[in-house]
C-alpha cells in the first residue's frame, strides 16, 4: 500500500519466486522496487515504519521491520564495474536490466503482488523442465562473480532431475573460468559447498569439479579419493549426514583436512570431525557376533571428550551402518555405579589404592557389557 500510494512498483524477486513456482514455501522473501533507497527511507520514516541498519544501502537494499519480520527491498540496478567479487551498481527503473544481471534463469524472475509473473529469460520454462542455465552468456555471468560457478552446481543439485544434463557451452565456460575461484574467500565457498554436499547428484557434481579443474581452487585434495566418494555418497543419502562427513570420503590423509581448513576456514567442530573420521573409519568397525555395537560403545565409554557420541553417529553414517546408527541413537550411555566414597566405606583408604581399585572395577564392568550393578561390582572387589 505504501509503495502503491507513491506510484513505486514493488515485486517479489529471485529465490522466493522460484520456490513459489516449485510449490515450496520460501524461507525468506526479497523484494525489488523502482524506488531508490532515499525515496524508500523517506517513505518508511514518514509512515513510522522501523528501518534496520543493514549495511546494504550502497547496494540499494533497505531493510524494513514490520510485524516482527524483516523485509529486504532492493532498488532495481545494473552493474557498472565488476571484478569477479564485488560490483559497483547504479539504479534503474528497467526490470529487464535488473533481471539481466542475476545469475541463473530460475533466479531471475519477478512476481507482482497481483500474481503476474515477469520472466524475461524463460526461467519458468527452465524450472518446469528442470534445466539450470545462466542468464545470457555463461562466461559473462561467471566473470561478474566467480562464486556463481558453485551456485550453478548447488541449484543443479536442487532442481535438475538427472546427473549429466548440462549444456556443453556452460561446462566449457566453467572450465575456462575455474581459476577465478582462487580469489573468492573461503567462507563464501564453504557456504555453497556445504549445500552442494547435502543436495542431490552430489557424487556427479564433485566428480565434475575434478573434471573441470575446480577442485584445486576450493581446497579439495588434488588426488581426491573419488572411488571412496562414490561408495559413501551412495549409502549415506538417507541418513542426514553432516556436510563434513560426506566430504571426508574424498580425503586420504589427515593433511587433506588441514589443507581444507586453511583454504575454507571451516569451524573447529567440522575440522575435528574430519580428522576423527579419517583416523577411525577403517579400524573402528562393528564386531562380529551377537554384539556388533560393542566396539562403538566401548569407544564412547573410554572417551574423555565431550561430543564423542555425535562423532560416532557420523562414523556409522559414513560406514553406511543404518541399522547400528538407529540402535546407538536409542542407547543411553550408562553411568559407572561405584564411587570412591563406596570404597572408603569398605575400608580402602589411600587415594592411590582407590584409583587402582576403581580402574579394575571399571574394566570388569566393561567386560560385563556395562551390566554389573553396584552390589556385584563391590563383591567382585572383595574377590580381587
GROMACS .gro file of C-alpha atoms in nm:
model
  384
    1UNK     CA    1   0.000   0.000   0.000
    2UNK     CA    2   0.281   0.240   0.087
    3UNK     CA    3   0.451   0.175  -0.247
    4UNK     CA    4   0.125   0.198  -0.442
    5UNK     CA    5   0.035   0.529  -0.287
    6UNK     CA    6   0.362   0.676  -0.413
    7UNK     CA    7   0.338   0.500  -0.752
    8UNK     CA    8   0.652   0.295  -0.699
    9UNK     CA    9   0.646  -0.057  -0.839
   10UNK     CA   10   0.714  -0.342  -0.596
   11UNK     CA   11   0.760  -0.709  -0.684
   12UNK     CA   12   0.884  -1.027  -0.518
   13UNK     CA   13   1.225  -1.118  -0.661
   14UNK     CA   14   1.459  -1.411  -0.721
   15UNK     CA   15   1.465  -1.716  -0.498
   16UNK     CA   16   1.122  -1.669  -0.343
   17UNK     CA   17   0.960  -1.663  -0.687
   18UNK     CA   18   1.146  -1.981  -0.781
   19UNK     CA   19   1.029  -2.152  -0.460
   20UNK     CA   20   0.666  -2.042  -0.501
   21UNK     CA   21   0.660  -2.171  -0.859
   22UNK     CA   22   0.806  -2.503  -0.736
   23UNK     CA   23   0.524  -2.530  -0.483
   24UNK     CA   24   0.752  -2.465  -0.187
   25UNK     CA   25   0.719  -2.212   0.094
   26UNK     CA   26   1.006  -1.964   0.056
   27UNK     CA   27   1.247  -1.931   0.351
   28UNK     CA   28   1.267  -1.556   0.310
   29UNK     CA   29   1.115  -1.314   0.065
   30UNK     CA   30   1.316  -1.042  -0.108
   31UNK     CA   31   1.151  -0.755  -0.287
   32UNK     CA   32   1.263  -0.537  -0.575
   33UNK     CA   33   1.135  -0.188  -0.649
   34UNK     CA   34   1.170   0.113  -0.875
   35UNK     CA   35   1.202   0.338  -0.567
   36UNK     CA   36   1.555   0.450  -0.476
   37UNK     CA   37   1.694   0.389  -0.127
   38UNK     CA   38   1.648   0.752  -0.026
   39UNK     CA   39   1.289   0.752  -0.154
   40UNK     CA   40   1.220   0.434   0.044
   41UNK     CA   41   1.376   0.575   0.360
   42UNK     CA   42   1.169   0.888   0.336
   43UNK     CA   43   0.851   0.691   0.270
   44UNK     CA   44   0.907   0.444   0.555
   45UNK     CA   45   1.013   0.708   0.806
   46UNK     CA   46   0.709   0.926   0.743
   47UNK     CA   47   0.486   0.618   0.776
   48UNK     CA   48   0.652   0.531   1.109
   49UNK     CA   49   0.799   0.202   0.983
   50UNK     CA   50   1.118   0.096   1.160
   51UNK     CA   51   1.433   0.062   0.948
   52UNK     CA   52   1.702  -0.187   1.036
   53UNK     CA   53   2.051  -0.063   0.971
   54UNK     CA   54   2.197  -0.331   0.748
   55UNK     CA   55   2.493  -0.208   0.554
   56UNK     CA   56   2.317  -0.292   0.227
   57UNK     CA   57   2.226   0.064   0.140
   58UNK     CA   58   2.510   0.131  -0.102
   59UNK     CA   59   2.397  -0.175  -0.299
   60UNK     CA   60   2.046  -0.035  -0.290
   61UNK     CA   61   1.895  -0.254  -0.016
   62UNK     CA   62   1.673  -0.117   0.262
   63UNK     CA   63   1.552  -0.343   0.541
   64UNK     CA   64   1.215  -0.256   0.692
   65UNK     CA   65   1.077  -0.419   1.005
   66UNK     CA   66   0.703  -0.484   1.005
   67UNK     CA   67   0.501  -0.721   1.225
   68UNK     CA   68   0.814  -0.871   1.387
   69UNK     CA   69   0.959  -0.955   1.044
   70UNK     CA   70   1.240  -0.807   0.840
   71UNK     CA   71   1.177  -0.731   0.473
   72UNK     CA   72   1.464  -0.660   0.237
   73UNK     CA   73   1.371  -0.433  -0.050
   74UNK     CA   74   1.629  -0.361  -0.317
   75UNK     CA   75   1.622  -0.091  -0.584
   76UNK     CA   76   1.650  -0.220  -0.943
   77UNK     CA   77   2.009  -0.186  -1.052
   78UNK     CA   78   2.266  -0.251  -1.321
   79UNK     CA   79   2.628  -0.345  -1.263
   80UNK     CA   80   2.869  -0.081  -1.385
   81UNK     CA   81   3.204  -0.233  -1.285
   82UNK     CA   82   3.267  -0.587  -1.160
   83UNK     CA   83   3.593  -0.750  -1.052
   84UNK     CA   84   3.470  -1.106  -1.008
   85UNK     CA   85   3.387  -1.049  -0.640
   86UNK     CA   86   3.213  -0.714  -0.592
   87UNK     CA   87   3.009  -0.497  -0.822
   88UNK     CA   88   2.955  -0.124  -0.838
   89UNK     CA   89   2.593  -0.060  -0.921
   90UNK     CA   90   2.375   0.218  -1.048
   91UNK     CA   91   2.000   0.231  -1.006
   92UNK     CA   92   1.748   0.181  -1.284
   93UNK     CA   93   1.370   0.150  -1.332
   94UNK     CA   94   1.411  -0.114  -1.602
   95UNK     CA   95   1.305  -0.456  -1.470
   96UNK     CA   96   1.464  -0.647  -1.756
   97UNK     CA   97   1.802  -0.479  -1.698
   98UNK     CA   98   1.790  -0.591  -1.335
   99UNK     CA   99   1.695  -0.947  -1.432
  100UNK     CA  100   1.986  -0.949  -1.677
  101UNK     CA  101   2.246  -0.918  -1.403
  102UNK     CA  102   2.111  -1.210  -1.196
  103UNK     CA  103   2.291  -1.544  -1.209
  104UNK     CA  104   2.057  -1.820  -1.329
  105UNK     CA  105   1.734  -1.804  -1.529
  106UNK     CA  106   1.538  -1.975  -1.249
  107UNK     CA  107   1.655  -1.699  -1.011
  108UNK     CA  108   1.584  -1.407  -1.243
  109UNK     CA  109   1.203  -1.388  -1.226
  110UNK     CA  110   0.978  -1.134  -1.054
  111UNK     CA  111   0.628  -1.182  -0.921
  112UNK     CA  112   0.385  -0.892  -0.899
  113UNK     CA  113   0.173  -0.884  -0.583
  114UNK     CA  114  -0.128  -0.929  -0.814
  115UNK     CA  115   0.011  -1.268  -0.923
  116UNK     CA  116   0.160  -1.155  -1.255
  117UNK     CA  117   0.487  -1.330  -1.341
  118UNK     CA  118   0.762  -1.125  -1.507
  119UNK     CA  119   1.003  -1.365  -1.672
  120UNK     CA  120   1.247  -1.219  -1.924
  121UNK     CA  121   1.475  -1.522  -1.971
  122UNK     CA  122   1.246  -1.826  -1.980
  123UNK     CA  123   1.311  -1.905  -1.616
  124UNK     CA  124   0.969  -2.062  -1.568
  125UNK     CA  125   1.017  -2.294  -1.868
  126UNK     CA  126   1.360  -2.392  -1.734
  127UNK     CA  127   1.216  -2.456  -1.389
  128UNK     CA  128   0.940  -2.677  -1.532
  129UNK     CA  129   1.194  -2.866  -1.745
  130UNK     CA  130   1.437  -2.877  -1.451
  131UNK     CA  131   1.709  -2.704  -1.652
  132UNK     CA  132   1.980  -2.494  -1.490
  133UNK     CA  133   2.108  -2.220  -1.717
  134UNK     CA  134   2.291  -1.893  -1.675
  135UNK     CA  135   2.115  -1.573  -1.776
  136UNK     CA  136   2.264  -1.468  -2.111
  137UNK     CA  137   2.625  -1.570  -2.171
  138UNK     CA  138   2.759  -1.806  -1.905
  139UNK     CA  139   3.115  -1.670  -1.917
  140UNK     CA  140   2.995  -1.311  -1.865
  141UNK     CA  141   2.777  -1.404  -1.567
  142UNK     CA  142   3.062  -1.605  -1.412
  143UNK     CA  143   3.318  -1.328  -1.456
  144UNK     CA  144   3.090  -1.089  -1.265
  145UNK     CA  145   3.120  -1.317  -0.961
  146UNK     CA  146   3.316  -1.642  -0.977
  147UNK     CA  147   3.118  -1.787  -0.687
  148UNK     CA  148   2.838  -1.833  -0.943
  149UNK     CA  149   3.021  -2.147  -1.060
  150UNK     CA  150   2.937  -2.309  -0.726
  151UNK     CA  151   2.587  -2.164  -0.728
  152UNK     CA  152   2.535  -2.336  -1.063
  153UNK     CA  153   2.628  -2.669  -0.902
  154UNK     CA  154   2.416  -2.604  -0.595
  155UNK     CA  155   2.098  -2.531  -0.792
  156UNK     CA  156   2.173  -2.818  -1.026
  157UNK     CA  157   2.172  -3.045  -0.721
  158UNK     CA  158   1.845  -2.893  -0.607
  159UNK     CA  159   1.646  -2.877  -0.929
  160UNK     CA  160   1.786  -3.096  -1.207
  161UNK     CA  161   1.637  -3.441  -1.243
  162UNK     CA  162   1.928  -3.633  -1.397
  163UNK     CA  163   2.300  -3.608  -1.350
  164UNK     CA  164   2.481  -3.507  -1.667
  165UNK     CA  165   2.209  -3.285  -1.813
  166UNK     CA  166   2.439  -2.984  -1.868
  167UNK     CA  167   2.482  -2.762  -2.171
  168UNK     CA  168   2.833  -2.823  -2.309
  169UNK     CA  169   2.888  -2.448  -2.354
  170UNK     CA  170   2.811  -2.393  -1.984
  171UNK     CA  171   3.064  -2.655  -1.875
  172UNK     CA  172   3.319  -2.505  -2.112
  173UNK     CA  173   3.265  -2.158  -1.961
  174UNK     CA  174   3.302  -2.301  -1.610
  175UNK     CA  175   3.625  -2.478  -1.700
  176UNK     CA  176   3.774  -2.167  -1.859
  177UNK     CA  177   3.690  -1.955  -1.556
  178UNK     CA  178   3.756  -2.206  -1.275
  179UNK     CA  179   4.075  -2.026  -1.176
  180UNK     CA  180   3.871  -1.721  -1.076
  181UNK     CA  181   3.755  -1.915  -0.768
  182UNK     CA  182   4.105  -1.877  -0.626
  183UNK     CA  183   4.020  -1.514  -0.549
  184UNK     CA  184   3.694  -1.588  -0.365
  185UNK     CA  185   3.702  -1.601   0.014
  186UNK     CA  186   3.700  -1.943   0.179
  187UNK     CA  187   3.397  -1.860   0.391
  188UNK     CA  188   3.178  -1.785   0.086
  189UNK     CA  189   3.295  -2.103  -0.087
  190UNK     CA  190   3.225  -2.320   0.220
  191UNK     CA  191   2.866  -2.191   0.246
  192UNK     CA  192   2.796  -2.306  -0.112
  193UNK     CA  193   2.996  -2.628  -0.090
  194UNK     CA  194   2.807  -2.743   0.221
  195UNK     CA  195   2.476  -2.704   0.039
  196UNK     CA  196   2.610  -2.897  -0.261
  197UNK     CA  197   2.722  -3.181  -0.032
  198UNK     CA  198   2.370  -3.218   0.110
  199UNK     CA  199   2.189  -3.187  -0.226
  200UNK     CA  200   2.113  -3.442  -0.498
  201UNK     CA  201   2.365  -3.570  -0.754
  202UNK     CA  202   2.649  -3.492  -0.514
  203UNK     CA  203   2.873  -3.767  -0.648
  204UNK     CA  204   2.822  -3.650  -1.006
  205UNK     CA  205   2.883  -3.285  -0.913
  206UNK     CA  206   3.204  -3.346  -0.717
  207UNK     CA  207   3.342  -3.570  -0.995
  208UNK     CA  208   3.258  -3.286  -1.234
  209UNK     CA  209   3.451  -3.039  -1.018
  210UNK     CA  210   3.758  -3.253  -1.067
  211UNK     CA  211   3.700  -3.284  -1.441
  212UNK     CA  212   3.659  -2.908  -1.479
  213UNK     CA  213   3.971  -2.825  -1.270
  214UNK     CA  214   3.772  -2.655  -0.993
  215UNK     CA  215   3.874  -2.880  -0.701
  216UNK     CA  216   4.223  -2.736  -0.654
  217UNK     CA  217   4.094  -2.379  -0.616
  218UNK     CA  218   3.843  -2.457  -0.342
  219UNK     CA  219   4.066  -2.652  -0.103
  220UNK     CA  220   3.988  -3.008  -0.218
  221UNK     CA  221   4.281  -3.253  -0.243
  222UNK     CA  222   4.435  -3.281  -0.589
  223UNK     CA  223   4.413  -3.660  -0.580
  224UNK     CA  224   4.077  -3.691  -0.404
  225UNK     CA  225   3.959  -4.047  -0.347
  226UNK     CA  226   3.675  -4.045  -0.600
  227UNK     CA  227   3.603  -4.420  -0.570
  228UNK     CA  228   3.550  -4.393  -0.195
  229UNK     CA  229   3.342  -4.080  -0.250
  230UNK     CA  230   3.114  -4.264  -0.493
  231UNK     CA  231   3.076  -4.552  -0.248
  232UNK     CA  232   2.999  -4.335   0.055
  233UNK     CA  233   2.757  -4.099  -0.119
  234UNK     CA  234   2.554  -4.396  -0.235
  235UNK     CA  235   2.497  -4.543   0.111
  236UNK     CA  236   2.470  -4.218   0.309
  237UNK     CA  237   2.190  -4.045   0.114
  238UNK     CA  238   1.903  -4.101   0.356
  239UNK     CA  239   2.097  -4.078   0.682
  240UNK     CA  240   2.111  -3.693   0.712
  241UNK     CA  241   2.489  -3.671   0.739
  242UNK     CA  242   2.677  -3.352   0.818
  243UNK     CA  243   2.843  -3.195   0.512
  244UNK     CA  244   3.187  -3.273   0.654
  245UNK     CA  245   3.101  -3.643   0.686
  246UNK     CA  246   3.023  -3.661   0.314
  247UNK     CA  247   3.330  -3.461   0.215
  248UNK     CA  248   3.570  -3.671   0.423
  249UNK     CA  249   3.521  -3.959   0.178
  250UNK     CA  250   3.749  -3.765  -0.061
  251UNK     CA  251   4.031  -3.743   0.193
  252UNK     CA  252   4.312  -3.997   0.211
  253UNK     CA  253   4.520  -3.847   0.493
  254UNK     CA  254   4.493  -3.604   0.784
  255UNK     CA  255   4.668  -3.332   0.585
  256UNK     CA  256   4.376  -3.321   0.344
  257UNK     CA  257   4.158  -3.197   0.632
  258UNK     CA  258   4.419  -2.943   0.741
  259UNK     CA  259   4.454  -2.805   0.388
  260UNK     CA  260   4.079  -2.774   0.350
  261UNK     CA  261   4.070  -2.578   0.675
  262UNK     CA  262   4.348  -2.345   0.558
  263UNK     CA  263   4.153  -2.261   0.242
  264UNK     CA  264   3.794  -2.256   0.371
  265UNK     CA  265   3.830  -2.163   0.741
  266UNK     CA  266   3.591  -2.437   0.849
  267UNK     CA  267   3.475  -2.446   1.212
  268UNK     CA  268   3.676  -2.623   1.479
  269UNK     CA  269   3.398  -2.878   1.520
  270UNK     CA  270   3.398  -2.952   1.146
  271UNK     CA  271   3.774  -2.990   1.139
  272UNK     CA  272   3.773  -3.225   1.438
  273UNK     CA  273   3.501  -3.437   1.280
  274UNK     CA  274   3.702  -3.469   0.959
  275UNK     CA  275   4.016  -3.571   1.148
  276UNK     CA  276   3.817  -3.819   1.361
  277UNK     CA  277   3.666  -3.990   1.056
  278UNK     CA  278   3.995  -4.012   0.867
  279UNK     CA  279   4.154  -4.167   1.176
  280UNK     CA  280   3.886  -4.420   1.274
  281UNK     CA  281   3.686  -4.508   0.960
  282UNK     CA  282   3.895  -4.820   0.887
  283UNK     CA  283   3.974  -4.964   1.232
  284UNK     CA  284   3.663  -4.881   1.431
  285UNK     CA  285   3.411  -5.120   1.276
  286UNK     CA  286   3.132  -5.342   1.403
  287UNK     CA  287   3.212  -5.659   1.597
  288UNK     CA  288   3.119  -5.999   1.457
  289UNK     CA  289   2.889  -6.196   1.680
  290UNK     CA  290   2.588  -6.103   1.891
  291UNK     CA  291   2.703  -5.751   1.992
  292UNK     CA  292   2.803  -5.564   1.677
  293UNK     CA  293   2.774  -5.227   1.854
  294UNK     CA  294   3.022  -5.308   2.130
  295UNK     CA  295   3.333  -5.151   1.972
  296UNK     CA  296   3.148  -4.821   1.926
  297UNK     CA  297   3.002  -4.830   2.276
  298UNK     CA  298   3.341  -4.910   2.427
  299UNK     CA  299   3.491  -4.620   2.236
  300UNK     CA  300   3.228  -4.381   2.371
  301UNK     CA  301   3.273  -4.514   2.727
  302UNK     CA  302   3.653  -4.480   2.711
  303UNK     CA  303   3.648  -4.136   2.556
  304UNK     CA  304   3.717  -3.835   2.772
  305UNK     CA  305   3.585  -3.591   2.511
  306UNK     CA  306   3.250  -3.419   2.505
  307UNK     CA  307   3.080  -3.485   2.173
  308UNK     CA  308   3.215  -3.834   2.102
  309UNK     CA  309   2.862  -3.965   2.074
  310UNK     CA  310   2.773  -3.745   1.777
  311UNK     CA  311   3.107  -3.822   1.608
  312UNK     CA  312   3.037  -4.195   1.638
  313UNK     CA  313   2.695  -4.139   1.480
  314UNK     CA  314   2.861  -3.963   1.186
  315UNK     CA  315   3.109  -4.251   1.158
  316UNK     CA  316   2.823  -4.501   1.138
  317UNK     CA  317   2.660  -4.291   0.866
  318UNK     CA  318   2.990  -4.280   0.679
  319UNK     CA  319   3.013  -4.658   0.703
  320UNK     CA  320   2.653  -4.692   0.586
  321UNK     CA  321   2.551  -4.881   0.902
  322UNK     CA  322   2.192  -4.761   0.911
  323UNK     CA  323   2.073  -5.032   1.150
  324UNK     CA  324   2.351  -4.972   1.406
  325UNK     CA  325   2.302  -4.597   1.376
  326UNK     CA  326   1.941  -4.633   1.489
  327UNK     CA  327   2.046  -4.853   1.780
  328UNK     CA  328   2.316  -4.618   1.904
  329UNK     CA  329   2.078  -4.323   1.879
  330UNK     CA  330   1.845  -4.504   2.119
  331UNK     CA  331   2.124  -4.616   2.352
  332UNK     CA  332   2.173  -4.424   2.675
  333UNK     CA  333   2.530  -4.401   2.796
  334UNK     CA  334   2.528  -4.589   3.129
  335UNK     CA  335   2.697  -4.431   3.428
  336UNK     CA  336   2.951  -4.622   3.636
  337UNK     CA  337   2.771  -4.727   3.957
  338UNK     CA  338   3.067  -4.725   4.203
  339UNK     CA  339   3.234  -4.418   4.353
  340UNK     CA  340   3.543  -4.359   4.570
  341UNK     CA  341   3.304  -4.298   4.856
  342UNK     CA  342   3.177  -4.660   4.833
  343UNK     CA  343   3.534  -4.788   4.851
  344UNK     CA  344   3.615  -4.579   5.155
  345UNK     CA  345   3.314  -4.730   5.332
  346UNK     CA  346   3.469  -5.070   5.259
  347UNK     CA  347   3.792  -4.964   5.424
  348UNK     CA  348   4.010  -4.877   5.123
  349UNK     CA  349   4.178  -4.562   5.245
  350UNK     CA  350   4.469  -4.441   5.032
  351UNK     CA  351   4.388  -4.237   4.723
  352UNK     CA  352   4.625  -4.441   4.514
  353UNK     CA  353   4.455  -4.768   4.609
  354UNK     CA  354   4.112  -4.619   4.546
  355UNK     CA  355   4.219  -4.506   4.198
  356UNK     CA  356   4.361  -4.851   4.113
  357UNK     CA  357   4.055  -5.034   4.250
  358UNK     CA  358   3.814  -4.810   4.055
  359UNK     CA  359   4.006  -4.877   3.736
  360UNK     CA  360   3.991  -5.254   3.795
  361UNK     CA  361   3.619  -5.239   3.862
  362UNK     CA  362   3.566  -5.027   3.552
  363UNK     CA  363   3.738  -5.297   3.345
  364UNK     CA  364   3.517  -5.569   3.500
  365UNK     CA  365   3.209  -5.354   3.437
  366UNK     CA  366   3.311  -5.305   3.074
  367UNK     CA  367   3.364  -5.681   3.029
  368UNK     CA  368   3.012  -5.740   3.154
  369UNK     CA  369   2.880  -5.509   2.881
  370UNK     CA  370   2.814  -5.237   3.144
  371UNK     CA  371   2.551  -5.460   3.308
  372UNK     CA  372   2.701  -5.527   3.655
  373UNK     CA  373   2.540  -5.319   3.928
  374UNK     CA  374   2.696  -5.173   4.241
  375UNK     CA  375   2.648  -5.484   4.458
  376UNK     CA  376   2.801  -5.719   4.202
  377UNK     CA  377   3.096  -5.488   4.148
  378UNK     CA  378   3.166  -5.447   4.521
  379UNK     CA  379   3.152  -5.822   4.582
  380UNK     CA  380   3.387  -5.855   4.290
  381UNK     CA  381   3.625  -5.618   4.470
  382UNK     CA  382   3.629  -5.846   4.773
  383UNK     CA  383   3.749  -6.130   4.547
  384UNK     CA  384   4.011  -5.906   4.391
   0.00000   0.00000   0.00000
